[in-house]
Coordinates of N, CA, C and O in Angstrom, one line a residue:
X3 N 81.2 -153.6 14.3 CA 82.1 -154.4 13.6 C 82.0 -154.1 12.1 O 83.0 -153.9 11.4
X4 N 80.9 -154.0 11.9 CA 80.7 -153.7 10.2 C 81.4 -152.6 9.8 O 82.1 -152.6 8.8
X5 N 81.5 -151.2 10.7 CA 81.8 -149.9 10.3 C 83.0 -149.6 10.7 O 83.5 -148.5 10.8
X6 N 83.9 -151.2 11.3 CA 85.0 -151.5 11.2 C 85.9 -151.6 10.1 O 86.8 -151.0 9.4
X7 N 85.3 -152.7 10.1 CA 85.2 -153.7 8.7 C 85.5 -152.4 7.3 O 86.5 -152.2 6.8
X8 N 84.2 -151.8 7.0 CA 84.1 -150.7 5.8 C 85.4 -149.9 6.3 O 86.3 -149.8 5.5
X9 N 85.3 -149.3 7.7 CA 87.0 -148.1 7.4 C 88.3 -148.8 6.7 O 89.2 -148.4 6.0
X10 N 88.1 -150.2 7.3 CA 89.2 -150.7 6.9 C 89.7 -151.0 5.4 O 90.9 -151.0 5.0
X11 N 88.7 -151.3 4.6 CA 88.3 -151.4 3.5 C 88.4 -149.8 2.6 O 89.2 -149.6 1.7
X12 N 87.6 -149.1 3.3 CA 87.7 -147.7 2.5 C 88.9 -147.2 2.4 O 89.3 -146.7 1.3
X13 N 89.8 -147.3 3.6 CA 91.0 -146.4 3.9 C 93.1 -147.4 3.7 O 94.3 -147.2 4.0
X14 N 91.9 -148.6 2.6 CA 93.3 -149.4 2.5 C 93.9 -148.9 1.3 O 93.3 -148.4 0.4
X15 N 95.4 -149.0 1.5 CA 96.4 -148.3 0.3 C 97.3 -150.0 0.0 O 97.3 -150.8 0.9
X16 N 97.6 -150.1 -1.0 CA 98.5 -151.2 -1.3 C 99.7 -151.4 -0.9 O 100.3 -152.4 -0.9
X17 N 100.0 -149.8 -0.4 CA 101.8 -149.8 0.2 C 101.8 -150.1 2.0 O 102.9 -150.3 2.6
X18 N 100.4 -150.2 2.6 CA 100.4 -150.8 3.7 C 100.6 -151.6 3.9 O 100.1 -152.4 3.2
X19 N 101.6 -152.3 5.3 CA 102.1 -153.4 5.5 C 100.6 -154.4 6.2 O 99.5 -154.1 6.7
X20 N 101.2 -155.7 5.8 CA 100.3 -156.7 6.5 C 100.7 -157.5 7.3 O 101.9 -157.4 7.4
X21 N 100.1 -158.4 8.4 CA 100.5 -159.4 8.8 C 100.6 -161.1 8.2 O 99.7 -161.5 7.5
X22 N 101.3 -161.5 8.4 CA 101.3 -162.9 7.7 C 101.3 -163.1 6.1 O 100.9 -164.1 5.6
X23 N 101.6 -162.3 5.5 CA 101.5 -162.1 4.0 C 102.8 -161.8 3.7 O 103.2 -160.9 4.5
X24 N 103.8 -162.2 2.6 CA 104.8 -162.3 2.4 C 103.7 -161.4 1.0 O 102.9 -161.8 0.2
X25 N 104.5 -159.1 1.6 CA 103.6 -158.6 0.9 C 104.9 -157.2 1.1 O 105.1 -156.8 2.2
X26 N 105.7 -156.6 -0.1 CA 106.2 -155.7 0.0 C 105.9 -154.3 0.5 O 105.4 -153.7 -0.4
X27 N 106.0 -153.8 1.3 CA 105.8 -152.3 1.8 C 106.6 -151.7 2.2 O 107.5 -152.0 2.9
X28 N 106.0 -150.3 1.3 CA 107.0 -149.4 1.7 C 107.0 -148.6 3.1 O 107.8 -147.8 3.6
X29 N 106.0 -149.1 3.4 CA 105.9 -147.8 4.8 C 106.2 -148.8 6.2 O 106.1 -150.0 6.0
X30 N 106.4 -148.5 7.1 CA 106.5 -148.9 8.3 C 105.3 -149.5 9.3 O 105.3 -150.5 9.9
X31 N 104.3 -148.3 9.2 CA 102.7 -147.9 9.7 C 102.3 -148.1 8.6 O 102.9 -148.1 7.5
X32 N 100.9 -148.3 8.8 CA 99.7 -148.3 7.9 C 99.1 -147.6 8.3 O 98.8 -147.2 9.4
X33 N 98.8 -146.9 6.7 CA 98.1 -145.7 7.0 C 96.8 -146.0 7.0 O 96.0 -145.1 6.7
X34 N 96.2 -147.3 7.3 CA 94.7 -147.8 7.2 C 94.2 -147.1 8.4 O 95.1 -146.9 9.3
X35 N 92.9 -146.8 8.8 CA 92.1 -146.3 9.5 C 92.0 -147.4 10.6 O 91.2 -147.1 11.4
X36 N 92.5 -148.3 10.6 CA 92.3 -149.8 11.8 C 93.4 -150.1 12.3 O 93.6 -150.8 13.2
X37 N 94.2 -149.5 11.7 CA 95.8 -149.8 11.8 C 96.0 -151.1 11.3 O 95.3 -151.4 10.3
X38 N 97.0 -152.0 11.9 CA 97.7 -153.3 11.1 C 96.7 -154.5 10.9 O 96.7 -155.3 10.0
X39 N 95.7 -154.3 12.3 CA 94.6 -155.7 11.8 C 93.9 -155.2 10.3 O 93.5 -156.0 9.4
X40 N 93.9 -153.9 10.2 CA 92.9 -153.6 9.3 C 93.2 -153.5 7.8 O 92.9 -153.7 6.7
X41 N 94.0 -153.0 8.5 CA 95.0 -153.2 6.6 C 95.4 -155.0 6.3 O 95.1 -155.5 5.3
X42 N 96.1 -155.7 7.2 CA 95.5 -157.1 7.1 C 94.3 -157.9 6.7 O 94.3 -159.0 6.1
X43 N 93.1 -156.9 7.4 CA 91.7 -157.8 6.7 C 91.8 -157.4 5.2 O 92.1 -158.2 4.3
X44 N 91.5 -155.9 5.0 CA 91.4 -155.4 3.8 C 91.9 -156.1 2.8 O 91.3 -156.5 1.8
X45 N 93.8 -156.4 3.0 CA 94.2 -157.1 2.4 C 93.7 -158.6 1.5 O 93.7 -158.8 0.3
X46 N 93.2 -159.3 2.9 CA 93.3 -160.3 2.4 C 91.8 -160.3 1.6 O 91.7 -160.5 0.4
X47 N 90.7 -160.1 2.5 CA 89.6 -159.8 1.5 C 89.3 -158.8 0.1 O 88.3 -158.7 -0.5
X48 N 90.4 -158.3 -0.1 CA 90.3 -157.6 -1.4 C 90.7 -158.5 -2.6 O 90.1 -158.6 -3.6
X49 N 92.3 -159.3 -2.1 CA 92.5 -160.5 -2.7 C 91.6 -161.7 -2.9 O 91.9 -162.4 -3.9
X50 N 90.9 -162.0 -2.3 CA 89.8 -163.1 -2.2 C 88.5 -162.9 -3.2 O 88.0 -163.8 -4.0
X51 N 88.1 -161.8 -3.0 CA 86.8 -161.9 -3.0 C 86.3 -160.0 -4.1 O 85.4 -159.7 -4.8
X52 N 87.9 -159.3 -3.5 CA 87.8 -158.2 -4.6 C 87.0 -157.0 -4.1 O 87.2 -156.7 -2.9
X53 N 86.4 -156.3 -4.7 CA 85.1 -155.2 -4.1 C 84.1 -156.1 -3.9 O 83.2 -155.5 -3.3
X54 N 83.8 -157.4 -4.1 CA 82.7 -158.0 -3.2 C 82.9 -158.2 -1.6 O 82.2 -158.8 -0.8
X55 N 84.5 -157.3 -1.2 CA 84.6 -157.9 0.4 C 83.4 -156.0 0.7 O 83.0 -155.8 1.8
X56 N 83.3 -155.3 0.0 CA 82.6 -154.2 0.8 C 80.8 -154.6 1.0 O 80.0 -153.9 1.4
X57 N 80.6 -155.9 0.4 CA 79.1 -156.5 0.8 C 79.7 -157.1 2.2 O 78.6 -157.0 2.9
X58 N 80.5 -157.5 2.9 CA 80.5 -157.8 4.1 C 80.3 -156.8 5.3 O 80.4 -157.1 6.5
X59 N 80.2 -155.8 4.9 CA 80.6 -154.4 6.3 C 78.9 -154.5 6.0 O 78.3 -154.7 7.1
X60 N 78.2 -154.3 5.0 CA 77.1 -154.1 4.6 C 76.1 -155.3 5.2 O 74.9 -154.9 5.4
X61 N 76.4 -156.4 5.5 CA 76.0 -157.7 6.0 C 75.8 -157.5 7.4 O 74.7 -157.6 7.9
X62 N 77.3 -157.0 8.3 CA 77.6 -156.8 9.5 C 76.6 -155.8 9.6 O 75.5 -156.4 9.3
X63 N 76.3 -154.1 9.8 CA 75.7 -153.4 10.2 C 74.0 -154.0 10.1 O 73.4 -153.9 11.1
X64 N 73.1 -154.8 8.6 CA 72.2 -155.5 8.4 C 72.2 -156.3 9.7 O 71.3 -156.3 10.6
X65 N 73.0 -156.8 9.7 CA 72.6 -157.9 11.1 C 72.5 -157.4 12.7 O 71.9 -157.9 13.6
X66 N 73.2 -156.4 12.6 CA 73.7 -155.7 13.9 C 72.4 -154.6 14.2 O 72.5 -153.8 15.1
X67 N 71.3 -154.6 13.1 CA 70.4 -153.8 12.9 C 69.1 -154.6 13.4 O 68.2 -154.1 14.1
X68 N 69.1 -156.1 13.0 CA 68.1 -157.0 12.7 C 68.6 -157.4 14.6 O 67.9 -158.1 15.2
X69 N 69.6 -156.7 15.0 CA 69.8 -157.9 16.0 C 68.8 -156.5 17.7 O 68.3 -156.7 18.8
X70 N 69.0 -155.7 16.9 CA 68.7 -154.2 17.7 C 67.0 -154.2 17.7 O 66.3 -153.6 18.6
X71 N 66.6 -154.8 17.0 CA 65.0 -154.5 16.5 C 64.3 -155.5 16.7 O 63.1 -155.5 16.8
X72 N 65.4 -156.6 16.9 CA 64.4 -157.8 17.4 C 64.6 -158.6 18.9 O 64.1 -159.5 19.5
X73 N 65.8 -157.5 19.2 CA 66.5 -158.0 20.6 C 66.7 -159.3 21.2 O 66.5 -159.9 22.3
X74 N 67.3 -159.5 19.8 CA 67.8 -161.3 20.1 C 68.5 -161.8 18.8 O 68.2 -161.1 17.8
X75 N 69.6 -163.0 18.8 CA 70.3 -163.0 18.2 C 70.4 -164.2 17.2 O 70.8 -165.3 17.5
X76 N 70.0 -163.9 16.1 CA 69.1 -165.2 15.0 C 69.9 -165.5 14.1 O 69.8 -164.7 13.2
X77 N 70.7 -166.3 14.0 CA 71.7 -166.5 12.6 C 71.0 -168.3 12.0 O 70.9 -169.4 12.6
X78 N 70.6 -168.0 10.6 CA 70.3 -169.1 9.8 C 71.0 -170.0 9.1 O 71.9 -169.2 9.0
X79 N 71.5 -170.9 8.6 CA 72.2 -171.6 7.6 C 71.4 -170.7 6.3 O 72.1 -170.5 5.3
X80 N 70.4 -170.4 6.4 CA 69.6 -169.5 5.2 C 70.2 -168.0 4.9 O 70.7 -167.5 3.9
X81 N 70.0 -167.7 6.1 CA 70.9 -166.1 6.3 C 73.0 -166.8 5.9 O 73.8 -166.0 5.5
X82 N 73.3 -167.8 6.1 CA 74.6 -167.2 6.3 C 74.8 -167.5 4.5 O 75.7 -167.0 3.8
X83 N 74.1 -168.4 4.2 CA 74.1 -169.3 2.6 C 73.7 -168.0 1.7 O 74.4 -167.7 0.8
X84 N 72.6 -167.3 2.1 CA 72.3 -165.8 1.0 C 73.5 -164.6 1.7 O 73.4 -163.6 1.0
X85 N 74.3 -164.5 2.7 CA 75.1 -164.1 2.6 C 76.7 -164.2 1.7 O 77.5 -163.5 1.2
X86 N 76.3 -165.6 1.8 CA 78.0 -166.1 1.1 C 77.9 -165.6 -0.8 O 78.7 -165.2 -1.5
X87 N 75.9 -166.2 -0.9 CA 76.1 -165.8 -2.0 C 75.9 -164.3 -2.6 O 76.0 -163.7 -3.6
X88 N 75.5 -164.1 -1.5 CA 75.8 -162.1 -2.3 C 77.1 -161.9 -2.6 O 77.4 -161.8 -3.8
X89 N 78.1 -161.8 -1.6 CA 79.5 -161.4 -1.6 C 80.1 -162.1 -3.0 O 80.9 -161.5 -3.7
X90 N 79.7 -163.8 -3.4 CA 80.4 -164.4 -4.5 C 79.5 -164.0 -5.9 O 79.9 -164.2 -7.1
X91 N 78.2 -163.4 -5.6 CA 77.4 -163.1 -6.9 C 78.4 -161.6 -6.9 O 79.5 -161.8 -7.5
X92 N 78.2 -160.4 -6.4 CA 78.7 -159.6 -6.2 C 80.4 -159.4 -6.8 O 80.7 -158.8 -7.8
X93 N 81.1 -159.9 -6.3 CA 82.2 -160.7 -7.0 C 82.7 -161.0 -8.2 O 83.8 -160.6 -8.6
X94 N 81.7 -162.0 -9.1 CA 81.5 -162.1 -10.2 C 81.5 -161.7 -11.3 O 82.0 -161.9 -12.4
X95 N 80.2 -160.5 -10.6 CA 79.2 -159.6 -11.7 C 80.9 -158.5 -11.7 O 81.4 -158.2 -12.7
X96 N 81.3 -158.3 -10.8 CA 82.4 -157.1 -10.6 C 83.5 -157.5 -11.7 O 83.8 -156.6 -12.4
X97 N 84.2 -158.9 -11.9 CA 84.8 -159.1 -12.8 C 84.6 -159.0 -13.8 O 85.5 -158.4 -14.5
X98 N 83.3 -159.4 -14.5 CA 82.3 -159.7 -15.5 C 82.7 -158.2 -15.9 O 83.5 -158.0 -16.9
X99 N 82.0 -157.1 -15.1 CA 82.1 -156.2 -15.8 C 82.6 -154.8 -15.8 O 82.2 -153.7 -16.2
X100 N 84.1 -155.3 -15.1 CA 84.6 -154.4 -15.0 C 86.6 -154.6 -16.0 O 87.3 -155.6 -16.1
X101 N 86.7 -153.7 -16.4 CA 88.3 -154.1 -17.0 C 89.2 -154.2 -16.1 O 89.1 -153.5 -15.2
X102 N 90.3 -155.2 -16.3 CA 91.4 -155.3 -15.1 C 91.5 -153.6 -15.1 O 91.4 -152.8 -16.0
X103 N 91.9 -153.4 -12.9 CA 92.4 -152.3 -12.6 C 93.2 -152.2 -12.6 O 93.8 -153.2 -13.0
X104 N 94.1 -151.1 -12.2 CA 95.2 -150.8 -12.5 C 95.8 -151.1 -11.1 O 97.0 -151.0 -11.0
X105 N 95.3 -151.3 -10.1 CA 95.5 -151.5 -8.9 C 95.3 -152.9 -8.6 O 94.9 -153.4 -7.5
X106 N 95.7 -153.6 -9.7 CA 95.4 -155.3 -9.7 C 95.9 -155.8 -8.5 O 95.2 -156.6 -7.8
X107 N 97.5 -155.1 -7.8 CA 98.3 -155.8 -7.0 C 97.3 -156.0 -5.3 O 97.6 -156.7 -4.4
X108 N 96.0 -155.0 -5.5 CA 96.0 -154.5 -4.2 C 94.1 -156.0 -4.4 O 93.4 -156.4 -3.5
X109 N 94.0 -156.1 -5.4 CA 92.4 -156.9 -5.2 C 92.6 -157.8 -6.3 O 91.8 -158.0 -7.2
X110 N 93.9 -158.4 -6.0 CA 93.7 -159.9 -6.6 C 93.7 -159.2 -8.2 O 93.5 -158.1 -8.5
X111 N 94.0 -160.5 -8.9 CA 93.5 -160.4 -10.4 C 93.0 -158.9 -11.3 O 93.5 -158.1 -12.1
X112 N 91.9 -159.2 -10.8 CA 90.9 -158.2 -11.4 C 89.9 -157.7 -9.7 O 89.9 -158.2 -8.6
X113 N 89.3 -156.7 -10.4 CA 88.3 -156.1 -9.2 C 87.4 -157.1 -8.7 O 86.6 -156.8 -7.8
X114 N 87.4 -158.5 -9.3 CA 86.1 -159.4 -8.5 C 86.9 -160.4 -7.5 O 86.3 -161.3 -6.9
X115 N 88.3 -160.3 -7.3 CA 89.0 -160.8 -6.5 C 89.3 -162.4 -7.4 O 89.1 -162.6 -8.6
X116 N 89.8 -163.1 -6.5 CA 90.1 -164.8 -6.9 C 89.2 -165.5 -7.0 O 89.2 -166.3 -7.9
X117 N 87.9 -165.5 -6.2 CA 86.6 -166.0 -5.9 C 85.6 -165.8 -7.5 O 85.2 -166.6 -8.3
X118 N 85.6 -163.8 -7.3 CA 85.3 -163.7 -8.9 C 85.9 -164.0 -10.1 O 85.1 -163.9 -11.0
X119 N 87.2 -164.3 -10.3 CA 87.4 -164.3 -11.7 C 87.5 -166.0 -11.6 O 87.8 -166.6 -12.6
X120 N 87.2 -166.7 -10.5 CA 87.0 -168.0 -10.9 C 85.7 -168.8 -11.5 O 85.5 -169.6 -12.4
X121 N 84.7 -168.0 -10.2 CA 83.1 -168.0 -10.9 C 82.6 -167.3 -12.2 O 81.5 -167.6 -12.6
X122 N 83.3 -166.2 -12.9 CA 82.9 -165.8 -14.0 C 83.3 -166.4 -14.7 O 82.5 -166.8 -15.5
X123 N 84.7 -167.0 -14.9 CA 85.4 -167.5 -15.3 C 84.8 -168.9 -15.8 O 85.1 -169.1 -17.0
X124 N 84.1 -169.7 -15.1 CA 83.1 -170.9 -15.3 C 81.7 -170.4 -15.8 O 81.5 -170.9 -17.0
X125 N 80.8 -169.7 -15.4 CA 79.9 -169.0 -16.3 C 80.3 -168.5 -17.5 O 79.4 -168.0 -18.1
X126 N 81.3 -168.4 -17.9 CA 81.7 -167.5 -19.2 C 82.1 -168.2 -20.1 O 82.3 -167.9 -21.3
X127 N 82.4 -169.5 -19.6 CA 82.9 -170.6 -20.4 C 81.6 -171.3 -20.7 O 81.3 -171.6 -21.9
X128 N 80.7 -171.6 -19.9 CA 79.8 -172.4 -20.6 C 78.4 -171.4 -21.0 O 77.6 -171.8 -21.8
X129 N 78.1 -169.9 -20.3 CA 76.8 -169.4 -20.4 C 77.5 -168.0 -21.6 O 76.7 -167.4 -22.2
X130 N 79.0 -167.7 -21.8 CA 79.4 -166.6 -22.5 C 78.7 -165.8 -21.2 O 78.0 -166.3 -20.3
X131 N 79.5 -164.0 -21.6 CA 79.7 -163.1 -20.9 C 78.4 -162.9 -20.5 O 78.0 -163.1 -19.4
X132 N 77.5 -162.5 -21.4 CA 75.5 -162.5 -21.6 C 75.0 -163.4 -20.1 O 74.5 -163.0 -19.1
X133 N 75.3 -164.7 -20.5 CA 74.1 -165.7 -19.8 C 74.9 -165.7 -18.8 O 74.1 -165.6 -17.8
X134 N 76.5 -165.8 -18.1 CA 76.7 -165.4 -17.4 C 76.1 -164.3 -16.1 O 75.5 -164.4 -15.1
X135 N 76.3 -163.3 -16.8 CA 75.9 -161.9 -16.4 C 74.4 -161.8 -16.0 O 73.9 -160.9 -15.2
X136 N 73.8 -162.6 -16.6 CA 72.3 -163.5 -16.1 C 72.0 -164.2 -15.2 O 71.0 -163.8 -14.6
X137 N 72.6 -165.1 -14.9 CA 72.9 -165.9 -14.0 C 73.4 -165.3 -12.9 O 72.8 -165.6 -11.9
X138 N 74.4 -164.6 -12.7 CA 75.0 -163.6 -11.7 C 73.8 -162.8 -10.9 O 73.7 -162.8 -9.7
X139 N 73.0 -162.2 -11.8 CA 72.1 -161.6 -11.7 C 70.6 -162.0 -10.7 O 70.0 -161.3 -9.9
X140 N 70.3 -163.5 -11.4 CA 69.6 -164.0 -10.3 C 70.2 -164.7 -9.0 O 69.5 -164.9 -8.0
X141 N 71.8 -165.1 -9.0 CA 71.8 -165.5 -7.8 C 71.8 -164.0 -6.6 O 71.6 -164.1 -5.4
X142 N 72.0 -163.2 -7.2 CA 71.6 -161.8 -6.5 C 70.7 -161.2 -6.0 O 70.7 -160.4 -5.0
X143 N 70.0 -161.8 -6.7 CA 68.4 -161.8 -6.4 C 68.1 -162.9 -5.5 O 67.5 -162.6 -4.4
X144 N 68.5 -164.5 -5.7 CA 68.0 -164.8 -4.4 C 68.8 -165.0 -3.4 O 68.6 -165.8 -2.5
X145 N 70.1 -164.0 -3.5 CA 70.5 -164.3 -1.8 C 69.8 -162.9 -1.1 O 70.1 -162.6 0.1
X146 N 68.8 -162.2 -2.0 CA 68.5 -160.8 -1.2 C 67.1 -161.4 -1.0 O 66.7 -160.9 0.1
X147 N 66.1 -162.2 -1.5 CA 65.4 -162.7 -0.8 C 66.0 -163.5 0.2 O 65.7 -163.1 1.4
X148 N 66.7 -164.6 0.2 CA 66.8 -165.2 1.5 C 67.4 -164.3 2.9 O 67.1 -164.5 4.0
X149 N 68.3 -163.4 2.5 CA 68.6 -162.2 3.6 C 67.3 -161.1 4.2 O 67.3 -160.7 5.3
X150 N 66.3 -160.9 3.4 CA 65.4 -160.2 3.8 C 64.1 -161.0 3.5 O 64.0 -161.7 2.5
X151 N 63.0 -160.5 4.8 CA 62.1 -161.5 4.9 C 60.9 -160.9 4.5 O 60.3 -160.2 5.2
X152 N 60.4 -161.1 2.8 CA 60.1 -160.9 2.0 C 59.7 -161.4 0.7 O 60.5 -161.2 -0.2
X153 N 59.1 -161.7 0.6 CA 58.3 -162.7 -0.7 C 58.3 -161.8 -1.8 O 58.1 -160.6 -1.7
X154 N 58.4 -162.4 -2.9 CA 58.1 -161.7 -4.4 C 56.8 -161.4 -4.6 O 56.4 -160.4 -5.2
X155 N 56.1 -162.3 -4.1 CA 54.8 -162.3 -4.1 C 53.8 -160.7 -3.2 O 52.9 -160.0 -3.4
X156 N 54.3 -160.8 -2.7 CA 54.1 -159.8 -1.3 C 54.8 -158.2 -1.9 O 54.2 -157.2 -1.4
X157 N 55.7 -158.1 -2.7 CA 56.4 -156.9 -3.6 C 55.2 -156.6 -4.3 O 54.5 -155.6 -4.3
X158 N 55.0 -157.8 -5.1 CA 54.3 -157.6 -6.2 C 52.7 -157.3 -6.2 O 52.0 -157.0 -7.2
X159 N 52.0 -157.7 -4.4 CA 50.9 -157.2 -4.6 C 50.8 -156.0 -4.2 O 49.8 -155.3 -4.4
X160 N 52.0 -155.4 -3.4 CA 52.2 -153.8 -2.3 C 52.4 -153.3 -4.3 O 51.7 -152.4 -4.7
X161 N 53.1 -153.9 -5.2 CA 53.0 -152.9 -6.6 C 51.8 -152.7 -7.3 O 51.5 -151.7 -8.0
X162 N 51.1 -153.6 -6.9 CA 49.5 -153.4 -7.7 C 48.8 -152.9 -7.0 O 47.8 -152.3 -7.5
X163 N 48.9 -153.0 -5.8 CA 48.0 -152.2 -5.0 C 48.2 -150.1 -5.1 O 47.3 -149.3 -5.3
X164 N 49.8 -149.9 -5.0 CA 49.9 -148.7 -5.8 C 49.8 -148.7 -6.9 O 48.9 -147.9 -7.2
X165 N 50.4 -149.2 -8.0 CA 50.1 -149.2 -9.2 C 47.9 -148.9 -9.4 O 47.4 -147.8 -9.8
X166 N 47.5 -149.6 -9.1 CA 46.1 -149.6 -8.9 C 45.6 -148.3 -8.8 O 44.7 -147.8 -9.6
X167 N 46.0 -147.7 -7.8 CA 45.6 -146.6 -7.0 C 46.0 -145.5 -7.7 O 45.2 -144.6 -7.7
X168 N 47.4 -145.5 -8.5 CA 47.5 -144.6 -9.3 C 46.3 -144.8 -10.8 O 45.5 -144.0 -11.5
X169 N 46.6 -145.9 -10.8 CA 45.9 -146.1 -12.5 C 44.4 -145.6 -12.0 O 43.8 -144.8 -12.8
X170 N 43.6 -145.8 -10.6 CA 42.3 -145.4 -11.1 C 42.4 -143.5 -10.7 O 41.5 -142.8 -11.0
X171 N 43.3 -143.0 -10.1 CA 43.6 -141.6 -10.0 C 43.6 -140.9 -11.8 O 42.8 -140.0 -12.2
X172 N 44.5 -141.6 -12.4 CA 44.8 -141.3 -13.4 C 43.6 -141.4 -14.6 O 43.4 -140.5 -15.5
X173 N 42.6 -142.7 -14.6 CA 41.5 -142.3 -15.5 C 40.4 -141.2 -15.1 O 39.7 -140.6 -15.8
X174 N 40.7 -141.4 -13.7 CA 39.5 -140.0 -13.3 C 40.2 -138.6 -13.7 O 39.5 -137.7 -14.2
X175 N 41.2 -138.4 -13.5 CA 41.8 -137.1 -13.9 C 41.9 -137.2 -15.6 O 42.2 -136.1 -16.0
X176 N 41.8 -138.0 -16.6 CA 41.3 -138.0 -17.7 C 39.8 -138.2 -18.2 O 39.4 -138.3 -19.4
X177 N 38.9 -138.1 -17.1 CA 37.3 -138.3 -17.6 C 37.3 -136.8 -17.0 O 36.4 -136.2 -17.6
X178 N 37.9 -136.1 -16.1 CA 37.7 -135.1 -16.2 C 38.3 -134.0 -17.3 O 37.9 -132.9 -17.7
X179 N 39.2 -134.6 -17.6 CA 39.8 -133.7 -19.1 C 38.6 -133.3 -20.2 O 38.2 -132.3 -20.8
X180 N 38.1 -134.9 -20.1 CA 37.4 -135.3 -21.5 C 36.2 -134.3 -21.2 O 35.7 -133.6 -22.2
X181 N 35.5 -134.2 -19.8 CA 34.1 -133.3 -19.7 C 33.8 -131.9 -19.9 O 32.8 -131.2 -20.1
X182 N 35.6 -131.7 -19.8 CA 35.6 -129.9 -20.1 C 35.3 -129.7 -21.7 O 35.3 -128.6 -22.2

């Protein structure tokens, strides 16, 4: 489904017809790789949500990975909650920092879709572009902790533990400098 999802996404043109969308096209066919449902999802999630709809093919295959390795089928209010918020942090950060495209007609507004230029749009008003873009930043961070099962804590001692390992490599290969 995910590597559905992504062709459909990768291979959308703006002049592809949709379904249910009062949406001008010139072509007949869609030249989308899914044909009409796919140029229809594309559609609509590009409008929505912008280049944050290509965190959803990315979600799908993650899950469809998690679902292969553990051979059973586990969806959380945790997992679907750090999902929604990737795609709308993602979103955001995309408006925040990208200039309207020139392809506005085909992803909404700007490249962060309707979802992003409404949430930047409130961070920007009260945090400016900066604390916005901060804020963006950590909800990013914890919808990738709540999607992967992984503590900060647990990063941070696998880093000192290498970190460590290098630092005492490194003063012995300097007490050996110093003896020559």
């Amino acid at each position: 489904m995910g590597i559905l999802w992504l062709l459909s996404l990768w291979t959308f043109s703006p002049a592809d017809p949709v379904l249910f969308f009062p949406h001008s096209s010139s072509q007949p066919i869609p030249e989308n790789a899914v044909g009409l449902v796919g140029s229809t999802v594309a559609f609509s999630l590009l409008k929505i949500v912008g280049g944050g709809s290509f965190v959803v093919p990315m979600l799908f295959v993650g899950f469809g990975l998690a679902v292969l390795w553990l051979e059973r089928l586990y969806v959380s209010l945790v997992g679907l909650f750090g999902s929604l918020l990737a795609i709308v942090s993602v979103s955001a950060l995309l408006h925040l920092q990208a200039s309207p495209m020139s392809t506005a007609d085909a992803f909404g507004p700007t490249s962060g879709g309707f979802v992003g230029q409404g949430v930047s749009e409130i961070l920007g008003t009260y945090f400016a572009s900066t604390g916005a873009a901060i804020i963006l930043g950590a909800m990013l961070l914890v919808a990738f902790l709540l999607l992967v099962p992984v503590s900060l804590g647990q990063m941070a001692r696998g880093t000192l533990t290498l970190g460590g390992g290098l630092w005492d490599r490194l003063a012995a290969s300097l007490a050996a400098l110093k003896e020559r």
